[in-house]
mmCIF file of C-alpha atoms in Angstrom:
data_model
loop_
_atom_site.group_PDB
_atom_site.id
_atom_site.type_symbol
_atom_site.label_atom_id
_atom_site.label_comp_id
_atom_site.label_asym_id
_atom_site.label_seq_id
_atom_site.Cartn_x
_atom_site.Cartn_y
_atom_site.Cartn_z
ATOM 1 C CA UNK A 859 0.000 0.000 0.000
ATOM 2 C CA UNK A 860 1.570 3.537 -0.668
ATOM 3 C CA UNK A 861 -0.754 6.236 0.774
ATOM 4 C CA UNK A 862 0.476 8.145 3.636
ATOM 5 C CA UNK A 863 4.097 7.681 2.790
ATOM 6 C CA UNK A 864 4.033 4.251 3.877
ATOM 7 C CA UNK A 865 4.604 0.940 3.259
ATOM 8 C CA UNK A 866 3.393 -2.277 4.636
ATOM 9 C CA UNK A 867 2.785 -5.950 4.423
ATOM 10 C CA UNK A 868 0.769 -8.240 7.048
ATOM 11 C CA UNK A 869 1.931 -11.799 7.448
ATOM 12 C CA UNK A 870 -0.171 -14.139 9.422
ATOM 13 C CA UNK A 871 0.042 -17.963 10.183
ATOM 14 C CA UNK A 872 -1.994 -20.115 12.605
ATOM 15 C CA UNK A 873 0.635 -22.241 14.729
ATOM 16 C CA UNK A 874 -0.705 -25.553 16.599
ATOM 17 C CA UNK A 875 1.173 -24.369 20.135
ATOM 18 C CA UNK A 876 0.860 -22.598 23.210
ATOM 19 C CA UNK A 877 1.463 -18.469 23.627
ATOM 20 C CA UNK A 878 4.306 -19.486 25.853
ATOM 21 C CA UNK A 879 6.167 -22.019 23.334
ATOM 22 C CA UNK A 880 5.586 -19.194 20.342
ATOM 23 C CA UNK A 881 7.274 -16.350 22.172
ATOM 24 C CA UNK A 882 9.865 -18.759 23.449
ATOM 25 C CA UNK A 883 10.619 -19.998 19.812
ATOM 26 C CA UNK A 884 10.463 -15.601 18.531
ATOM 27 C CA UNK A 885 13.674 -15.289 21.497
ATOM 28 C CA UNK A 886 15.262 -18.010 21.766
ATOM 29 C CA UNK A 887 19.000 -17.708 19.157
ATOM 30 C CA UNK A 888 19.397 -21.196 18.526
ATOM 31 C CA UNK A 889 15.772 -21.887 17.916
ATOM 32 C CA UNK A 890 15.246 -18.475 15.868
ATOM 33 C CA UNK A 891 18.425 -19.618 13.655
ATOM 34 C CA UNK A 892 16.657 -22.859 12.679
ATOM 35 C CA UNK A 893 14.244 -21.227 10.666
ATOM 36 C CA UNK A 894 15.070 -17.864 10.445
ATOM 37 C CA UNK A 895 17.597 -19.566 7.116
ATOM 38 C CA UNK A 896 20.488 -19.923 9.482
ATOM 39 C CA UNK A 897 20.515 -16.051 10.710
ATOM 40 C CA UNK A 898 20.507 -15.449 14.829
ATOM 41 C CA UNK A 899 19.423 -12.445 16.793
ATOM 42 C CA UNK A 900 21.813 -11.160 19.306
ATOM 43 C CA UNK A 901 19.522 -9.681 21.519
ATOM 44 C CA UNK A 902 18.827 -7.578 25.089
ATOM 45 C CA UNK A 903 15.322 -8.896 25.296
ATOM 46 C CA UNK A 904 13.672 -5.884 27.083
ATOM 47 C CA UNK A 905 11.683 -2.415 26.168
ATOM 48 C CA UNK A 906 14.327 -0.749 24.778
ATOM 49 C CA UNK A 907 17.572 -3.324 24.216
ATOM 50 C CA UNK A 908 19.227 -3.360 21.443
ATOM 51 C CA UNK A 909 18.681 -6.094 18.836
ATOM 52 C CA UNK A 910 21.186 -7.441 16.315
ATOM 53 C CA UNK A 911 20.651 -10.438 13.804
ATOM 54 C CA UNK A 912 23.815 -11.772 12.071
ATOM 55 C CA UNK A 913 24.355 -13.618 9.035
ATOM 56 C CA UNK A 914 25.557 -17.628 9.680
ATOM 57 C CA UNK A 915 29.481 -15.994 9.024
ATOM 58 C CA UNK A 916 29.177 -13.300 12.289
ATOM 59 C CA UNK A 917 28.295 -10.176 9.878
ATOM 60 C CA UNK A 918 25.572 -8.100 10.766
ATOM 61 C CA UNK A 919 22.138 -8.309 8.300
ATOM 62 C CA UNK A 920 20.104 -5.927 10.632
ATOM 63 C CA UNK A 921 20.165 -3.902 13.961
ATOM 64 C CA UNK A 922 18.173 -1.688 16.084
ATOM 65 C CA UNK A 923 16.273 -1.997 18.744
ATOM 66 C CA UNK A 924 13.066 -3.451 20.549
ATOM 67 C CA UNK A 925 10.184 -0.877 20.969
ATOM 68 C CA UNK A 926 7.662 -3.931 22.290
ATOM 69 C CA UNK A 927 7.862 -6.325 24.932
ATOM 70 C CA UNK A 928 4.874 -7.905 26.173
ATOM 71 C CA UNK A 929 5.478 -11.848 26.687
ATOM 72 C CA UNK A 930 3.765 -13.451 25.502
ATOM 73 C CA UNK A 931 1.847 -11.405 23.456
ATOM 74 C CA UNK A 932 4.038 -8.652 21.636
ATOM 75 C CA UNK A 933 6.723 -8.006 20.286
ATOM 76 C CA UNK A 934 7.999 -5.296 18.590
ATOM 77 C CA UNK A 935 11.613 -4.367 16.767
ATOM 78 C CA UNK A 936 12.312 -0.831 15.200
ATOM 79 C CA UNK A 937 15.399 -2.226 12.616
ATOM 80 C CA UNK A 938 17.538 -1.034 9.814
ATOM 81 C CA UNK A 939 19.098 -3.060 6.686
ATOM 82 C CA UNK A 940 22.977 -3.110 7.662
ATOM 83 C CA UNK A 941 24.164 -5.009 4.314
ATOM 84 C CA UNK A 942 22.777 -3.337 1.360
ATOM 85 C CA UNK A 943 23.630 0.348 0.753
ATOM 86 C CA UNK A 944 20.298 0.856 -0.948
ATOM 87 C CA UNK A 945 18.363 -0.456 2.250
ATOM 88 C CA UNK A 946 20.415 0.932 4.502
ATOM 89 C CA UNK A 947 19.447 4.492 3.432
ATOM 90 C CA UNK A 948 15.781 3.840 4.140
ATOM 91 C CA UNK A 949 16.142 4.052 7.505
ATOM 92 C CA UNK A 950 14.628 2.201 10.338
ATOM 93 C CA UNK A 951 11.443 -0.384 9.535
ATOM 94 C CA UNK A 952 9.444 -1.856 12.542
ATOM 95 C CA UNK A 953 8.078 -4.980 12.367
ATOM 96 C CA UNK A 954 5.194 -6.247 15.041
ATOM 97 C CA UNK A 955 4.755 -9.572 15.985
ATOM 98 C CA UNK A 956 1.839 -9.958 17.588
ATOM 99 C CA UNK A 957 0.645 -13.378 19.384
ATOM 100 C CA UNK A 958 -3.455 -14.682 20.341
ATOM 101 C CA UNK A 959 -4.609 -17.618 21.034
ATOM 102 C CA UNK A 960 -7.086 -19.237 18.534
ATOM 103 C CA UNK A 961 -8.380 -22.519 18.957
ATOM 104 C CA UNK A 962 -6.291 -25.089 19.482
ATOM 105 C CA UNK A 963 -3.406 -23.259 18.371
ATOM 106 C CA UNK A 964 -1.962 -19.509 18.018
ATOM 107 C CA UNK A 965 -2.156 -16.969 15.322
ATOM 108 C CA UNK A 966 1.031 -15.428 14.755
ATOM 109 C CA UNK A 967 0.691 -11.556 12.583
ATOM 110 C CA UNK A 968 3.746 -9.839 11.527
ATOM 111 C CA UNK A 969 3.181 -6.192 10.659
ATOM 112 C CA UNK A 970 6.182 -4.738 8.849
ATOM 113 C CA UNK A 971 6.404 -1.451 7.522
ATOM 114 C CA UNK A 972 8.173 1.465 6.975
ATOM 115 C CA UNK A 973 7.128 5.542 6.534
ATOM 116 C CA UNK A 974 8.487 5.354 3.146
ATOM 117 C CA UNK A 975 6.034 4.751 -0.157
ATOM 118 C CA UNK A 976 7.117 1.787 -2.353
ATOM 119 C CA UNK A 977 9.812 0.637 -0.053
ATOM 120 C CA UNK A 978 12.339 -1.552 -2.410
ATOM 121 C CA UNK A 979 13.642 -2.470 1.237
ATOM 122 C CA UNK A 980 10.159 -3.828 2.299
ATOM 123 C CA UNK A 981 9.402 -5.422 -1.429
ATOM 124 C CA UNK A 982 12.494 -7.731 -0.546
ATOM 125 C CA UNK A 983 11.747 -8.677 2.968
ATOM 126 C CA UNK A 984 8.380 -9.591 1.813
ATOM 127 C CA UNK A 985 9.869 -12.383 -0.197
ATOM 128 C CA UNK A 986 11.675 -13.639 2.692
ATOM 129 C CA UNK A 987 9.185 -13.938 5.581
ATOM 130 C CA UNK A 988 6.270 -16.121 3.941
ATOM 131 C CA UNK A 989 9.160 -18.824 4.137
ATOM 132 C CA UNK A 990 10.372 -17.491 7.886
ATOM 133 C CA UNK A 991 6.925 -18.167 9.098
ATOM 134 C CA UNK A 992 6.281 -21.190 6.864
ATOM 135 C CA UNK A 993 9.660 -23.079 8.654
ATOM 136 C CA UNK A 994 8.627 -21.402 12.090
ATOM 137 C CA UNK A 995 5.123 -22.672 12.234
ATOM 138 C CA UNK A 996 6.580 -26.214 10.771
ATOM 139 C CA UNK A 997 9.705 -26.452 13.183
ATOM 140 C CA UNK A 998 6.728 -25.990 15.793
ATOM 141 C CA UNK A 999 4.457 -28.482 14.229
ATOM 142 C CA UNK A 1000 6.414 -31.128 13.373
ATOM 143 C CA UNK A 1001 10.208 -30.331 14.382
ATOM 144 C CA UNK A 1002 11.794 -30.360 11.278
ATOM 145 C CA UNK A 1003 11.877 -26.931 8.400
ATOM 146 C CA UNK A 1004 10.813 -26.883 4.904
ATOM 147 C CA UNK A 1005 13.790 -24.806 3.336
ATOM 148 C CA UNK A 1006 17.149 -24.970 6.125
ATOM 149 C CA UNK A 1007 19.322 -22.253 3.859
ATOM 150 C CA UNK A 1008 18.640 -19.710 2.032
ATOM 151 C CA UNK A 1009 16.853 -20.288 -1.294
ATOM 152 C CA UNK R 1439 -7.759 -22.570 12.436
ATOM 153 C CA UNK R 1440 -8.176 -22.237 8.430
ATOM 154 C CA UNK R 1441 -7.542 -25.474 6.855
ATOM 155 C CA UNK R 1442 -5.753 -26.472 3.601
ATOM 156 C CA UNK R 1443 -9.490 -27.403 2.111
ATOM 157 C CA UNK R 1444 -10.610 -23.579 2.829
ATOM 158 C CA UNK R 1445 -8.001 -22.091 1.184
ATOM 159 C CA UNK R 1446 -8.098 -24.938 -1.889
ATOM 160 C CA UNK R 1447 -12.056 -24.298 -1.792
ATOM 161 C CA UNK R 1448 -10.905 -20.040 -1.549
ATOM 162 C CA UNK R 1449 -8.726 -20.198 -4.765
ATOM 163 C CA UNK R 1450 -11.254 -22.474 -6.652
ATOM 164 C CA UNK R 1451 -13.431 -19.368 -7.623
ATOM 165 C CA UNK R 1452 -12.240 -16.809 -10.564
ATOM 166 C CA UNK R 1453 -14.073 -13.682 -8.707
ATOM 167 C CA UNK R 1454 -11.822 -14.520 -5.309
ATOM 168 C CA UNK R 1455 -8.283 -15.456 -7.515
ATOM 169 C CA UNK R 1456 -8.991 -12.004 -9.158
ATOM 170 C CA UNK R 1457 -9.306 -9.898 -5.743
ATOM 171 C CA UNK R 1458 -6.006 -11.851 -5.264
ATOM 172 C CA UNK R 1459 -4.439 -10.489 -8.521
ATOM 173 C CA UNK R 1460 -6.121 -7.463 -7.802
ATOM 174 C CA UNK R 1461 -4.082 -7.471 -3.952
ATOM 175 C CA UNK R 1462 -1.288 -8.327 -5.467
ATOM 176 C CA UNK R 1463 -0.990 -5.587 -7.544
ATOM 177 C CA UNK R 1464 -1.685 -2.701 -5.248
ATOM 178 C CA UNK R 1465 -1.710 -4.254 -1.633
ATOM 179 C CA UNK R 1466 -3.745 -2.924 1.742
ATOM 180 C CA UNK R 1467 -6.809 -1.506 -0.645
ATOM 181 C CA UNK R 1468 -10.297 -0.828 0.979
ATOM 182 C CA UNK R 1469 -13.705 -2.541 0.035
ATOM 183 C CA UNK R 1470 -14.134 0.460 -2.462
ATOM 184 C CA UNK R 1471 -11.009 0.441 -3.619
ATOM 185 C CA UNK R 1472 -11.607 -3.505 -4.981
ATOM 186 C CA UNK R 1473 -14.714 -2.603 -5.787
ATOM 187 C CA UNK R 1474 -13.849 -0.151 -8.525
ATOM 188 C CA UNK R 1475 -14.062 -1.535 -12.389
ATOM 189 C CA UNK R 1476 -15.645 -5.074 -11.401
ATOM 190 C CA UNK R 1477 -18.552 -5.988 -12.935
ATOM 191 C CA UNK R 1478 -19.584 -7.467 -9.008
ATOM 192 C CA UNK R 1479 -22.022 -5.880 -6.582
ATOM 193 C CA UNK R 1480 -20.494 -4.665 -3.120
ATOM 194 C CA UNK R 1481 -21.737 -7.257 -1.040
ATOM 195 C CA UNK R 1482 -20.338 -10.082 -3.443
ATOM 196 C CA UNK R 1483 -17.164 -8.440 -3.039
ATOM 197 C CA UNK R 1484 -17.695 -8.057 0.424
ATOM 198 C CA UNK R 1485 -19.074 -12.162 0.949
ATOM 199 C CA UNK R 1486 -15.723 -12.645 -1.920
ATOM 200 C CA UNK R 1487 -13.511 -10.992 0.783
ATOM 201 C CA UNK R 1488 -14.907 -12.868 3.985
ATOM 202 C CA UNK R 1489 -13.820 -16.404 2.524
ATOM 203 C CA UNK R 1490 -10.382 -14.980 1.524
ATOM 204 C CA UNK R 1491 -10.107 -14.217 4.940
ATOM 205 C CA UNK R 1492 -11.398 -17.296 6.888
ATOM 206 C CA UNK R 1493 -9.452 -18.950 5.350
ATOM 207 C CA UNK R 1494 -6.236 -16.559 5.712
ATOM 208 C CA UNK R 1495 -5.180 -15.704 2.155
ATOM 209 C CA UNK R 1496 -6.360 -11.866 2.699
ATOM 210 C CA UNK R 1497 -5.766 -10.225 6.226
ATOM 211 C CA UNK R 1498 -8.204 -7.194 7.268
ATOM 212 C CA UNK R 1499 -6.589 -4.287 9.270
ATOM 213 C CA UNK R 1500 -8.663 -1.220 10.345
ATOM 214 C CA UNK R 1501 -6.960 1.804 10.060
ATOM 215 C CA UNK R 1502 -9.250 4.431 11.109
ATOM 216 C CA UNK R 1503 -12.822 3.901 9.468
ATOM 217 C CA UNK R 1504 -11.279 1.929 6.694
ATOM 218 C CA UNK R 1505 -10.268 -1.828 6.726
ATOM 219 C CA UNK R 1506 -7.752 -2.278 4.821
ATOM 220 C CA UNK R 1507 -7.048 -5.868 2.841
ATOM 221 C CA UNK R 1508 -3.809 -7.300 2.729
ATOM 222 C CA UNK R 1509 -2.902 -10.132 0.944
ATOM 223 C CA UNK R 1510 -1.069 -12.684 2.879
ATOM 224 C CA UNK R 1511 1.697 -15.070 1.226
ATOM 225 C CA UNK R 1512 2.646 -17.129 4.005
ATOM 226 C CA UNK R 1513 -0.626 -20.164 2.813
ATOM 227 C CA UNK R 1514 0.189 -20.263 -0.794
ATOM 228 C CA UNK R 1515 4.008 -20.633 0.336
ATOM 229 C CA UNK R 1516 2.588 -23.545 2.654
ATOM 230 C CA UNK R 1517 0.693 -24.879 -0.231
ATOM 231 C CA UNK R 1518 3.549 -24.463 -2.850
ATOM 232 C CA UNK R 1519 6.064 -26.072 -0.946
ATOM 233 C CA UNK R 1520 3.679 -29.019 0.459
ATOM 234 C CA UNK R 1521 1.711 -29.510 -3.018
ATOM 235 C CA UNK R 1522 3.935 -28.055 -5.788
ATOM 236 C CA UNK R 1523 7.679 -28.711 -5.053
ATOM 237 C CA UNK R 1524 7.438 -31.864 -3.664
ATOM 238 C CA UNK R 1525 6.284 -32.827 -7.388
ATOM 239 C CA UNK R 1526 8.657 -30.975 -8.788
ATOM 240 C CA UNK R 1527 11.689 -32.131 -6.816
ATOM 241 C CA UNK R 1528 12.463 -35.664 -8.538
ATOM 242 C CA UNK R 1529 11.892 -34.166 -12.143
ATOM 243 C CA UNK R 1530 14.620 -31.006 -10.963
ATOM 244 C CA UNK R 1531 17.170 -33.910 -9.604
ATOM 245 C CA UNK R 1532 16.538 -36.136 -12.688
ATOM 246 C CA UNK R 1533 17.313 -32.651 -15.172
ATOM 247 C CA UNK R 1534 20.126 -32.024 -13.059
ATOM 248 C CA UNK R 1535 21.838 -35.598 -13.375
ATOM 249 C CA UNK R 1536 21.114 -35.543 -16.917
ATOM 250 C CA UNK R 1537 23.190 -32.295 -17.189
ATOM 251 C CA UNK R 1538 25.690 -33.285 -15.076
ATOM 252 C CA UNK R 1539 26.005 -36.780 -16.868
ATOM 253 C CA UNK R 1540 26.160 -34.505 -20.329
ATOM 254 C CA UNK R 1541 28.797 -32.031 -19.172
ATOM 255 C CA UNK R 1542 30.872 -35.346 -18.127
ATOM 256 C CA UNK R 1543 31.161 -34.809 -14.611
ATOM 257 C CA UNK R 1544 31.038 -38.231 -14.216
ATOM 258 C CA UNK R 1545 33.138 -39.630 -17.187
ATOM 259 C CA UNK R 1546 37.002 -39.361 -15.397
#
């Protein structure tokens, strides 16, 4: 969507888990790195700690910090692209995750935007996180991922 | 929880696939917005919409008075990598052995 200088996708995915397991599996490095195609947060998980994630080879992808903390309900993460010039001069994105129960599982929504019309930065993480969320909800599901590395 | 048989029974009608297209193109429009230049009344749009969204293919957000539609990838990445590559995976292998055998990787 481009009106009010903005851009924005919504992600959602219905997870057969608890609240508690979910926001465990969003904070948790070694978990987040099994489906998050081998990348890790480095983290200070609190209102207002700085965030990191690294590629598998130690070099920074993104950084900023977290602007929600609500376990286990929200979270939120105010970050900028660290690796591609381009990106990096679009400034700070924030993506919300936001957790509720539903039936006998959870749904997961991911907000992501950033005050910027037709973001080229948010055009490419849009490819990424359908297959974020798709190995999240089925390292949850059934312990294994669909796609381990990057495509 | 949607199932794979609501979004399978979701993407089986032309009207709903072309919201999708529609989505696709310019994402997070209104009711109105889809509306415009489709020979459909409001409230099929509307009824259209609902099923896209039970069964999690389009994601409503209000924003103000509006709700906004969003299209959401993260089912049709489920379905394509549960119902489409899995197919698709032996006949890539078999292409690349062939190519491989060809180029005479194999031969010393």
């Amino acid at each position: 969507m481009t009106d009010h200088a903005q851009s924005s996708f919504v992600y959602v995915t219905y997870v057969k888990t608890t609240p508690d397991r979910l926001w465990e599996a969003l904070i948790d490095p070694d978990f987040v790195a099994q489906y998050w195609l081998g990348n890790r947060p480095e983290a200070e998980w609190r209102l207002g700690g700085s965030w990191k994630l690294l590629f598998p080879d130690g070099r920074v992808a993104d950084q900023g910090e977290i602007v929600a903390f609500e376990p286990p309900k929200r979270l939120g993460i105010r970050w900028r692209n660290e690796w591609k010039p381009e990106f990096n001069a679009e400034g700070y994105s924030i993506c919300m995750m936001e957790l509720e129960p539903a039936g006998e599982g959870v749904k997961l929504s991911v907000t992501h935007s950033i005050e910027r019309a037709d973001s080229p930065f948010i055009a490419a993480v849009s490819g990424g996180w359908p297959k974020i969320l798709s190995n999240l909800k089925s390292l949850l599901e059934t312990g294994t991922v669909v796609l381990p590395n990057k495509p | 929880m949607p199932t794979d048989d609501d979004i399978f029974r979701a993407l089986a009608d032309p009207s709903r696939r072309r919201l999708l297209d529609r989505l696709h193109v310019t994402d997070g429009q209104s009711l109105g917005d889809l509306c415009e230049g489709l020979a459909m009344t409001r409230q099929a749009v509307a009824k259209h919409l609902a099923m896209l969204e039970a069964a999690n293919l389009v994601v409503a957000v209000r924003q103000g008075r509006e709700k906004r539609h969003f299209i959401n990838r993260v089912p049709i990445n489920e379905i394509a990598e549960r119902w489409i590559g899995k197919f698709d995976q032996p006949r890539l292998s078999a292409l690349s052995a062939l190519k491989q055998h060809l180029e005479g990787e194999d031969n010393d």
